[in-house]
Coordinates of N, CA and C in Angstrom, one line a residue:
M23 N -37.0 -184.5 81.3 CA -37.7 -185.0 80.3 C -37.9 -183.8 79.0
N24 N -37.5 -184.5 77.8 CA -38.1 -183.4 77.0 C -39.7 -183.0 77.0
N25 N -39.9 -181.9 76.2 CA -41.3 -181.4 76.1 C -41.8 -181.8 74.8
V26 N -43.4 -182.1 75.2 CA -43.7 -182.5 73.9 C -44.7 -181.2 73.4
H27 N -44.7 -180.9 72.2 CA -45.3 -179.8 71.2 C -46.8 -180.0 70.8
L28 N -47.7 -179.5 71.5 CA -48.7 -179.3 70.6 C -49.2 -178.4 70.1
H29 N -49.6 -178.6 68.7 CA -50.0 -177.6 67.7 C -48.7 -176.4 67.3
G30 N -47.3 -177.0 67.6 CA -46.3 -176.1 67.6 C -46.4 -174.9 68.4
N31 N -47.1 -174.7 69.5 CA -47.3 -173.4 70.3 C -47.2 -173.6 71.4
L32 N -47.9 -174.9 72.2 CA -48.2 -175.1 73.5 C -47.2 -175.9 74.0
P33 N -46.1 -176.0 74.7 CA -45.0 -176.7 75.1 C -45.5 -177.6 76.5
L34 N -46.0 -178.8 76.3 CA -46.5 -179.7 77.5 C -45.4 -180.9 77.6
S35 N -45.0 -180.9 79.0 CA -44.3 -182.1 79.4 C -44.9 -183.3 79.3
Y36 N -44.6 -184.3 79.5 CA -45.3 -185.7 79.7 C -46.2 -185.7 80.7
F37 N -45.8 -185.0 82.0 CA -46.5 -185.1 83.2 C -47.9 -184.1 82.8
Q38 N -47.8 -182.9 82.2 CA -48.4 -182.1 82.0 C -49.5 -182.9 80.6
L39 N -49.2 -183.5 79.9 CA -49.9 -184.0 79.1 C -50.9 -185.4 79.9
M40 N -50.3 -186.0 80.8 CA -50.8 -187.1 81.4 C -52.4 -186.4 82.5
D41 N -52.0 -185.1 82.6 CA -52.5 -184.5 83.8 C -54.1 -184.0 82.8
L42 N -53.9 -183.9 81.7 CA -55.3 -183.7 80.7 C -56.3 -184.7 80.8
D43 N -57.4 -184.3 80.9 CA -58.6 -185.1 81.0 C -58.8 -185.5 79.7
E44 N -59.5 -187.2 79.9 CA -59.7 -188.0 78.8 C -61.1 -188.5 79.1
V45 N -62.1 -187.9 78.2 CA -63.2 -188.1 78.4 C -63.9 -189.3 77.0
T46 N -64.1 -190.4 77.5 CA -65.2 -191.3 76.4 C -66.6 -191.3 76.5
V47 N -67.0 -191.3 75.7 CA -68.6 -191.3 75.4 C -69.0 -192.6 74.7
D48 N -69.9 -193.4 75.3 CA -70.1 -194.6 74.5 C -71.7 -194.9 74.7
V49 N -72.1 -195.8 73.8 CA -73.8 -195.7 73.5 C -73.9 -196.7 74.2
L50 N -75.3 -196.6 75.3 CA -75.8 -197.7 76.3 C -76.6 -198.7 75.3
P51 N -76.7 -199.7 75.0 CA -77.4 -200.6 74.2 C -78.8 -200.2 74.2
E52 N -79.6 -200.2 75.7 CA -80.5 -200.3 75.6 C -81.4 -198.9 75.4
R53 N -82.0 -198.4 74.7 CA -82.9 -197.2 74.4 C -83.8 -197.6 75.5
K54 N -84.1 -196.0 75.9 CA -85.2 -195.9 76.8 C -86.3 -195.0 76.3
G55 N -87.3 -195.1 76.9 CA -88.5 -194.1 76.8 C -89.8 -195.0 76.2
M56 N -91.1 -194.9 76.6 CA -92.1 -195.7 76.6 C -92.7 -195.8 75.0
I57 N -92.9 -194.2 74.6 CA -93.2 -194.4 73.1 C -92.0 -194.1 71.9
M58 N -91.8 -192.5 72.7 CA -90.6 -192.2 71.8 C -88.8 -192.3 72.1
K59 N -88.4 -193.5 71.8 CA -87.0 -194.1 72.4 C -85.9 -193.2 72.1
H60 N -85.1 -193.0 73.0 CA -84.0 -192.0 72.9 C -82.9 -192.8 73.6
V61 N -81.6 -192.2 73.0 CA -80.4 -193.2 73.3 C -79.6 -192.2 74.3
E62 N -78.9 -192.9 75.1 CA -78.5 -192.7 76.2 C -76.9 -193.2 76.1
Y63 N -76.3 -192.0 76.7 CA -74.8 -192.2 76.5 C -73.8 -192.6 78.1
M64 N -72.9 -193.5 77.7 CA -72.3 -193.3 79.3 C -70.8 -192.7 79.0
V65 N -70.7 -191.4 79.9 CA -69.7 -190.9 80.0 C -68.5 -191.0 81.1
K66 N -67.5 -191.2 80.6 CA -66.5 -191.5 81.8 C -65.2 -190.3 81.5
S67 N -65.0 -190.1 83.0 CA -63.6 -188.6 83.0 C -62.7 -189.5 83.6
R68 N -61.5 -189.3 83.1 CA -60.3 -190.3 83.7 C -59.9 -189.3 84.8
S69 N -59.9 -187.8 84.8 CA -59.7 -186.8 85.9 C -60.4 -187.0 86.9
H70 N -61.6 -187.1 86.9 CA -62.7 -187.1 87.8 C -63.2 -188.6 88.2
S71 N -62.4 -189.4 87.6 CA -62.8 -191.2 88.3 C -64.0 -191.0 88.1
S72 N -65.0 -190.4 87.1 CA -66.4 -190.6 87.4 C -67.1 -191.3 85.6
T73 N -68.3 -192.1 86.2 CA -68.9 -192.2 85.0 C -70.4 -192.0 85.2
V74 N -71.3 -191.4 84.2 CA -72.4 -190.8 84.5 C -73.2 -191.3 82.8
Q75 N -74.5 -191.4 83.1 CA -75.4 -191.3 82.1 C -75.8 -190.1 81.4
R76 N -75.8 -190.1 80.3 CA -76.2 -188.8 79.7 C -77.0 -188.6 78.6
R77 N -78.1 -188.2 78.3 CA -78.9 -187.7 77.1 C -78.6 -186.6 76.1
Y78 N -79.1 -186.7 75.0 CA -78.6 -185.8 74.2 C -79.1 -184.4 74.6
T79 N -80.0 -184.4 75.4 CA -80.9 -183.3 76.0 C -79.8 -182.4 76.9
D80 N -79.4 -183.4 78.1 CA -78.2 -183.1 78.8 C -77.2 -182.3 78.3
F81 N -76.6 -182.6 77.2 CA -75.6 -181.9 76.3 C -76.1 -180.7 75.7
E82 N -77.3 -180.8 75.4 CA -77.8 -179.4 74.9 C -77.7 -178.3 76.1
V83 N -78.3 -178.8 77.3 CA -78.5 -177.6 78.2 C -76.9 -177.3 78.6
F84 N -75.9 -178.4 78.9 CA -74.4 -178.0 78.8 C -74.0 -177.3 78.1
H85 N -74.3 -177.2 77.0 CA -73.7 -176.0 75.9 C -74.3 -175.3 75.9
D86 N -75.7 -175.0 76.1 CA -76.4 -173.5 76.3 C -75.5 -173.0 77.4
L87 N -75.1 -173.5 78.4 CA -74.4 -172.8 79.8 C -73.2 -172.3 79.4
L88 N -72.5 -173.1 79.1 CA -71.3 -173.0 78.6 C -70.9 -171.4 77.7
I89 N -72.1 -171.4 76.7 CA -71.9 -170.4 75.9 C -72.3 -168.9 76.6
A90 N -73.7 -169.1 77.6 CA -73.9 -167.9 78.4 C -72.8 -167.8 79.4
R91 N -71.3 -168.6 79.7 CA -70.9 -168.4 80.9 C -69.5 -167.9 80.2
Y92 N -69.4 -168.2 78.9 CA -68.0 -167.7 78.2 C -68.6 -167.4 76.6
P93 N -69.5 -166.1 76.9 CA -69.9 -165.3 75.6 C -68.9 -165.1 74.6
Y94 N -67.5 -165.0 74.9 CA -66.6 -164.4 74.2 C -65.3 -165.6 73.7
R95 N -65.5 -166.8 74.0 CA -64.9 -167.8 73.6 C -65.7 -168.6 72.5
L96 N -64.9 -169.4 71.5 CA -65.4 -170.2 70.6 C -65.6 -171.6 71.3
I97 N -67.0 -171.8 71.7 CA -67.8 -173.3 71.9 C -68.0 -173.9 71.0
P98 N -67.2 -175.2 70.8 CA -67.7 -176.4 69.7 C -69.1 -176.4 69.6
R99 N -69.4 -176.8 68.4 CA -70.9 -176.9 68.4 C -71.2 -178.5 68.8
L100 N -72.6 -178.6 68.9 CA -72.9 -180.0 69.1 C -73.1 -180.7 67.6
P101 N -73.3 -181.9 67.6 CA -73.5 -182.7 66.5 C -75.5 -182.3 66.3
P102 N -75.9 -182.4 65.1 CA -77.2 -182.3 64.9 C -78.4 -183.3 65.6
K103 N -79.6 -182.7 65.9 CA -80.7 -183.9 66.3 C -81.2 -184.6 64.8
K104 N -81.9 -185.5 65.1 CA -82.3 -186.3 64.2 C -83.7 -187.0 64.5
I105 N -84.6 -187.2 63.6 CA -85.6 -188.2 64.3 C -85.4 -189.4 63.2
G106 N -86.0 -190.7 64.0 CA -85.6 -191.9 63.0 C -83.9 -191.9 63.3
M107 N -83.4 -192.1 63.8 CA -82.0 -192.2 64.0 C -81.4 -193.7 63.5
T108 N -80.3 -193.9 62.2 CA -79.8 -195.1 62.3 C -78.5 -195.5 63.2
E109 N -78.2 -196.6 62.9 CA -76.9 -196.7 63.8 C -76.0 -196.3 63.3
H110 N -75.4 -196.1 62.4 CA -74.3 -195.0 61.3 C -74.6 -193.6 62.3
F111 N -76.1 -193.0 62.0 CA -76.0 -191.6 62.5 C -75.3 -191.6 64.1
I112 N -76.1 -192.6 64.9 CA -75.7 -192.6 66.3 C -74.4 -192.5 66.7
N113 N -73.8 -193.6 65.9 CA -72.4 -193.7 65.9 C -71.3 -192.3 66.1
Q114 N -71.9 -191.8 64.7 CA -71.2 -190.5 64.1 C -71.5 -189.8 65.4
R115 N -72.8 -189.6 65.8 CA -73.0 -188.3 66.6 C -72.5 -188.7 68.2
R116 N -71.9 -190.2 68.4 CA -71.2 -190.2 69.8 C -70.1 -190.1 69.5
R117 N -69.2 -190.1 68.5 CA -67.7 -189.8 68.0 C -67.5 -188.0 68.4
A118 N -69.0 -187.4 67.7 CA -68.8 -185.7 67.7 C -68.9 -185.6 69.2
L119 N -69.9 -186.0 69.8 CA -69.9 -185.6 71.5 C -68.5 -186.2 72.3
S120 N -67.9 -187.0 71.8 CA -66.8 -187.2 72.7 C -65.9 -186.4 72.4
R121 N -65.6 -186.0 70.6 CA -64.8 -184.9 70.5 C -64.9 -183.4 71.5
F122 N -66.5 -183.0 71.5 CA -66.8 -181.8 72.2 C -66.3 -181.8 73.5
L123 N -66.7 -182.8 74.4 CA -66.4 -183.3 75.7 C -64.8 -183.2 76.0
N124 N -64.0 -183.7 75.1 CA -62.5 -183.6 75.3 C -61.9 -182.1 75.0
I125 N -62.5 -181.3 74.2 CA -62.1 -180.3 73.7 C -62.2 -179.5 75.2
I126 N -63.6 -179.4 75.6 CA -64.1 -178.7 76.9 C -63.3 -179.1 78.2
A127 N -62.9 -180.5 78.3 CA -62.1 -181.0 79.4 C -60.8 -180.7 79.3
R128 N -60.2 -180.4 78.3 CA -58.7 -180.3 78.2 C -58.4 -178.5 78.2
H129 N -59.5 -177.7 78.0 CA -59.2 -176.3 77.7 C -58.7 -175.6 79.2
P130 N -57.5 -175.1 79.1 CA -57.0 -174.6 80.3 C -58.2 -173.7 81.3
T131 N -58.8 -172.9 80.5 CA -59.8 -172.2 81.5 C -61.2 -173.0 82.0
I132 N -61.8 -173.3 80.8 CA -63.1 -173.9 80.8 C -63.2 -175.2 81.8
R133 N -62.1 -176.0 81.7 CA -61.9 -177.3 82.4 C -62.3 -177.0 84.0
K134 N -62.0 -176.0 84.4 CA -62.0 -175.6 85.7 C -63.3 -175.1 86.4
D135 N -63.9 -175.1 85.2 CA -65.3 -174.4 85.7 C -66.3 -175.4 86.2
S136 N -67.2 -175.2 87.6 CA -68.0 -175.9 87.9 C -68.7 -176.7 87.2
I137 N -69.3 -175.7 86.1 CA -70.2 -176.5 85.4 C -69.8 -177.8 84.9
V138 N -68.7 -177.7 84.2 CA -67.9 -178.9 83.4 C -67.6 -179.9 84.6
T139 N -67.5 -179.8 86.0 CA -67.3 -180.4 86.9 C -68.6 -181.1 87.2
F140 N -69.7 -180.3 87.2 CA -71.1 -181.1 87.4 C -71.6 -182.0 86.5
F141 N -71.3 -181.4 85.1 CA -71.6 -182.4 84.4 C -70.7 -183.7 84.3
L142 N -69.8 -183.6 84.4 CA -69.0 -185.0 84.2 C -68.8 -185.9 85.5
T143 N -69.5 -185.5 86.7 CA -69.8 -186.2 87.9 C -70.9 -186.4 88.2
S144 N -72.1 -185.3 88.3 CA -73.2 -185.4 88.8 C -74.0 -186.8 88.5
E145 N -74.5 -187.5 89.6 CA -75.4 -188.4 89.1 C -76.8 -188.3 89.6
A146 N -77.1 -187.2 89.7 CA -78.7 -186.9 90.0 C -79.7 -187.1 88.8
P147 N -80.9 -187.5 89.3 CA -81.9 -187.7 87.8 C -82.4 -186.5 87.2
D148 N -82.7 -186.3 86.3 CA -83.2 -185.3 85.5 C -81.9 -184.2 85.5
I149 N -80.8 -184.6 84.9 CA -79.9 -183.9 85.4 C -80.2 -182.6 84.3
H150 N -80.6 -182.6 83.3 CA -80.6 -181.4 82.3 C -81.2 -180.1 83.3
S151 N -82.6 -180.3 84.0 CA -83.2 -179.5 84.9 C -82.4 -179.1 86.0
K152 N -81.5 -179.8 86.6 CA -80.8 -179.4 87.8 C -79.7 -178.6 87.5
M153 N -78.9 -179.0 86.1 CA -77.8 -178.2 85.9 C -78.5 -176.8 85.3
R154 N -79.8 -176.5 84.6 CA -80.4 -175.1 84.3 C -80.4 -174.5 85.6
D155 N -81.5 -175.1 86.5 CA -81.3 -174.4 87.7 C -80.5 -174.0 88.5
K156 N -79.2 -174.6 88.8 CA -78.1 -174.6 89.4 C -77.3 -173.4 88.7
F157 N -77.3 -173.3 87.4 CA -76.5 -172.6 86.9 C -77.1 -171.2 86.2
K158 N -78.4 -171.0 86.2 CA -79.2 -170.2 85.4 C -78.8 -168.7 85.3
N159 N -78.3 -168.3 86.9 CA -78.0 -166.8 87.3 C -76.4 -166.6 87.1
Q160 N -76.1 -167.7 86.4 CA -74.5 -167.4 86.6 C -74.0 -166.5 85.6
L161 N -72.8 -165.5 85.8 CA -72.2 -164.6 85.1 C -71.1 -164.8 84.2
D162 N -71.3 -163.7 83.1 CA -70.2 -164.4 82.2 C -68.9 -164.0 83.0
E163 N -67.5 -164.7 82.2 CA -66.4 -164.7 83.2 C -65.9 -163.5 83.0
F164 N -66.2 -162.5 82.5 CA -65.2 -161.3 82.3 C -65.9 -160.2 83.3
V165 N -67.4 -160.5 83.8 CA -68.1 -159.6 84.9 C -67.4 -160.3 86.5
T166 N -67.1 -161.6 86.3 CA -66.7 -162.3 87.4 C -65.3 -162.0 87.9
L167 N -64.8 -161.0 86.9 CA -63.2 -160.8 87.1 C -63.0 -160.1 88.1
W168 N -64.4 -158.9 88.3 CA -64.1 -157.8 89.5 C -65.1 -158.0 90.2
D169 N -64.8 -157.9 91.4 CA -65.8 -157.7 92.7 C -66.7 -156.3 92.7
K170 N -67.7 -156.1 93.7 CA -68.6 -155.3 93.7 C -67.9 -153.8 93.7
G171 N -66.7 -153.9 94.5 CA -66.0 -152.3 94.3 C -65.7 -151.8 93.1
D172 N -64.8 -153.1 92.4 CA -64.3 -152.5 91.1 C -65.3 -152.1 90.2
I173 N -66.7 -152.9 89.9 CA -67.6 -152.8 89.4 C -68.0 -151.3 89.6
E174 N -68.2 -150.9 90.7 CA -68.6 -149.6 90.9 C -67.9 -148.2 90.5
R175 N -66.5 -148.8 90.7 CA -65.6 -147.9 90.4 C -65.4 -147.4 89.0
Q176 N -65.6 -148.8 88.2 CA -65.6 -148.5 86.6 C -66.6 -147.8 86.1
L177 N -68.1 -148.0 86.8 CA -69.4 -147.3 86.3 C -68.9 -145.9 86.6
N178 N -68.3 -145.4 88.0 CA -68.0 -144.1 88.2 C -67.1 -143.5 87.0
M179 N -66.1 -144.3 86.9 CA -65.4 -143.7 85.9 C -66.1 -143.0 84.5
M180 N -66.9 -144.3 83.6 CA -67.7 -143.8 82.8 C -68.6 -143.1 82.5
S181 N -69.1 -143.2 84.2 CA -70.1 -142.0 84.5 C -68.9 -140.4 84.1
C182 N -68.0 -140.2 84.7 CA -67.1 -139.0 84.5 C -66.8 -138.8 83.0
D183 N -66.4 -139.7 82.6 CA -66.3 -139.9 80.8 C -67.5 -139.2 80.2
V184 N -68.7 -139.7 80.3 CA -69.4 -139.3 79.5 C -70.1 -137.9 80.0
Q185 N -69.8 -137.3 81.3 CA -70.2 -136.1 81.6 C -68.9 -134.9 80.7
G186 N -67.8 -135.8 81.0 CA -66.9 -135.0 80.5 C -67.3 -134.8 78.7
M187 N -67.3 -135.9 78.1 CA -67.7 -135.7 76.8 C -69.2 -134.3 76.6
K188 N -70.1 -134.8 77.3 CA -71.3 -134.0 77.2 C -70.8 -132.4 77.4
T189 N -69.5 -132.1 78.4 CA -69.3 -131.0 78.6 C -68.5 -130.6 77.2
E190 N -67.7 -131.1 76.7 CA -67.2 -131.0 75.4 C -67.8 -130.5 74.2
L191 N -68.9 -131.1 74.4 CA -69.9 -131.2 73.0 C -70.4 -130.0 73.3
T192 N -71.1 -129.6 74.3 CA -71.6 -128.3 74.6 C -71.0 -127.2 74.3
K193 N -69.4 -127.1 74.7 CA -68.6 -126.0 74.1 C -68.5 -126.2 72.7
M194 N -68.7 -127.3 71.9 CA -68.2 -127.0 70.7 C -69.4 -126.7 70.0
L195 N -70.7 -126.9 70.3 CA -72.0 -126.5 69.8 C -71.9 -124.9 70.2
K196 N -71.6 -124.2 71.3 CA -71.4 -123.0 71.3 C -70.4 -122.1 70.2
S197 N -69.3 -122.9 70.1 CA -68.5 -122.4 69.0 C -68.8 -122.6 68.0
V198 N -69.6 -123.5 67.5 CA -70.3 -123.6 66.1 C -71.4 -122.4 65.9
Q199 N -72.1 -121.9 67.1 CA -73.1 -121.0 67.0 C -72.5 -119.7 67.1
I200 N -71.2 -119.5 67.8 CA -70.6 -118.1 67.3 C -70.2 -118.1 66.1
I201 N -69.6 -119.0 65.4 CA -69.1 -119.0 64.2 C -70.3 -118.7 63.2
S202 N -71.3 -119.1 63.3 CA -72.5 -118.9 62.6 C -72.8 -117.7 62.5
N203 N -73.2 -117.1 63.9 CA -73.4 -115.7 64.0 C -72.4 -114.9 63.3
Q204 N -71.2 -115.1 63.8 CA -69.9 -114.4 62.7 C -69.8 -114.4 61.6
K205 N -70.5 -115.3 61.0 CA -70.8 -115.2 59.3 C -71.5 -114.3 58.9
S206 N -73.2 -114.7 59.8 CA -74.1 -114.1 59.4 C -74.1 -112.3 59.9
N207 N -73.2 -112.0 60.6 CA -72.9 -110.6 60.5 C -72.1 -110.1 59.4
A208 N -71.1 -110.7 59.1 CA -70.1 -110.7 58.0 C -71.1 -110.3 56.6
S209 N -72.2 -111.2 56.5 CA -72.4 -111.4 55.5 C -73.4 -110.0 55.3
S210 N -74.1 -109.8 56.4 CA -74.6 -108.5 56.8 C -73.9 -107.2 56.3
I211 N -72.7 -106.9 56.7 CA -71.8 -106.2 56.6 C -71.3 -105.9 55.2
L212 N -71.4 -107.1 54.6 CA -70.9 -107.0 52.8 C -72.0 -106.8 52.4
S213 N -73.4 -106.7 52.5 CA -74.2 -106.9 52.1 C -74.7 -104.9 51.9
E214 N -74.6 -104.5 53.2 CA -74.5 -103.2 53.6 C -73.4 -102.0 52.5
T215 N -72.6 -102.8 52.7 CA -71.1 -102.1 52.0 C -71.4 -102.1 50.6
S216 N -72.1 -102.9 49.7 CA -72.3 -103.5 48.3 C -73.5 -102.4 48.1
L217 N -74.1 -102.1 49.1 CA -75.8 -101.1 48.6 C -74.9 -99.8 48.8
R218 N -74.0 -99.6 49.4 CA -73.6 -98.2 49.7 C -72.7 -98.0 48.5
S219 N -71.9 -98.9 48.1 CA -70.8 -98.8 46.9 C -71.7 -98.4 45.7
G220 N -73.0 -99.0 45.5 CA -73.7 -98.7 44.4 C -74.4 -97.5 44.5
Y221 N -75.1 -97.1 45.8 CA -75.4 -95.9 45.9 C -74.5 -94.7 45.3
L222 N -73.1 -94.9 46.0 CA -72.1 -93.9 45.6 C -71.9 -93.5 44.2
V223 N -71.8 -95.0 43.4 CA -71.7 -95.1 41.9 C -72.9 -94.3 41.2
L224 N -74.0 -94.2 41.5 CA -75.1 -93.7 41.0 C -75.2 -92.0 41.2
R225 N -75.0 -91.5 42.3 CA -74.8 -90.1 42.3 C -73.0 -89.5 42.2
R226 N -72.6 -90.1 41.6 CA -71.5 -89.2 41.1 C -71.6 -88.4 40.1
P227 N -70.8 -87.1 40.1 CA -70.9 -85.9 39.3 C -70.4 -86.4 38.0
R228 N -71.2 -85.5 37.2 CA -71.0 -85.9 35.6 C -69.7 -84.9 35.2
S229 N -68.9 -85.1 34.7 CA -68.0 -84.1 33.8 C -68.6 -83.3 33.2
T230 N -68.0 -82.0 33.1 CA -68.3 -81.1 32.6 C -67.3 -80.4 31.2
I231 N -66.4 -81.5 31.5 CA -65.1 -81.0 30.3 C -65.6 -81.6 29.1
S232 N -65.4 -80.8 27.8 CA -65.6 -81.4 26.7 C -64.2 -81.8 26.2
C233 N -64.5 -82.3 25.7 CA -62.8 -82.3 24.3 C -63.2 -82.9 23.0
S234 N -62.5 -82.0 22.1 CA -62.7 -82.6 21.0 C -61.5 -83.8 20.3
A235 N -62.1 -84.2 19.4 CA -60.8 -85.1 18.7 C -59.5 -84.5 18.7
M236 N -59.1 -83.2 18.5 CA -58.0 -82.8 18.5 C -57.1 -82.8 19.6
N237 N -57.7 -82.4 20.9 CA -57.0 -82.3 22.1 C -57.2 -83.6 23.2
C238 N -58.1 -84.4 22.9 CA -58.2 -85.6 23.9 C -58.2 -86.8 23.1
P239 N -57.9 -88.1 23.7 CA -57.6 -89.4 23.3 C -59.0 -89.8 22.6
F240 N -58.8 -90.6 21.3 CA -59.8 -90.6 20.7 C -60.5 -91.7 21.2
W241 N -60.2 -92.7 22.1 CA -61.1 -93.7 23.1 C -61.9 -92.4 24.2
L242 N -61.4 -91.4 24.8 CA -62.4 -90.5 25.5 C -63.3 -89.7 24.7
A243 N -62.5 -89.5 23.4 CA -63.5 -88.3 22.8 C -64.7 -89.0 22.1
R244 N -65.0 -90.4 22.3 CA -65.9 -91.1 21.6 C -67.2 -91.1 23.1
V245 N -66.9 -91.0 24.3 CA -67.5 -91.1 25.3 C -68.5 -90.0 25.3
R246 N -69.6 -90.1 25.1 CA -70.4 -89.1 25.3 C -71.0 -88.9 26.9
P247 N -70.9 -87.3 27.1 CA -71.3 -87.2 28.3 C -73.0 -87.3 28.8

């Protein structure tokens, strides 16, 4: 069967396309809450064959956990909150939440995370608190790529690199000090040489030879001893 190309770069077969999850989000007709009524959504996942109810607060906690888990990936933003929601706003937010979940559920890496599975399948009450407690100590994806031994080896290598840099910087500092001292000594030698040269000029003997304009050049005859 011919391949189907998504965005011109990712070749996927028909069966691979069918394996991608499809998540739908619908608004439950009855709003809940004693005083402040809130909207609940029915979330259905084809891959997990699940149907769960979620509040916007659940989406917020889910979003925060994904950002903590994948700090170097682009996690889509959630639609905004609003007090005094209209039916139009509720429908627009439902569509935005559906897009958000489908992007997450079809991502080749993120969709396999247990956070995603938990959000799409768990029917536990107070789901946002359960999610926060269950995944609050999670590490980001790049830290979990190494086991404890790998991390220790990486830290030891970094420690050796830092020690080597410290040694080289110490050598550079000593070289700079030597050059500075050499310049200082050279300056002292030049100063002393200059003083001695001046002393010799002042102590040079005066000439006792006189000359007249007849037997000396005119420019020498004008110089008086």
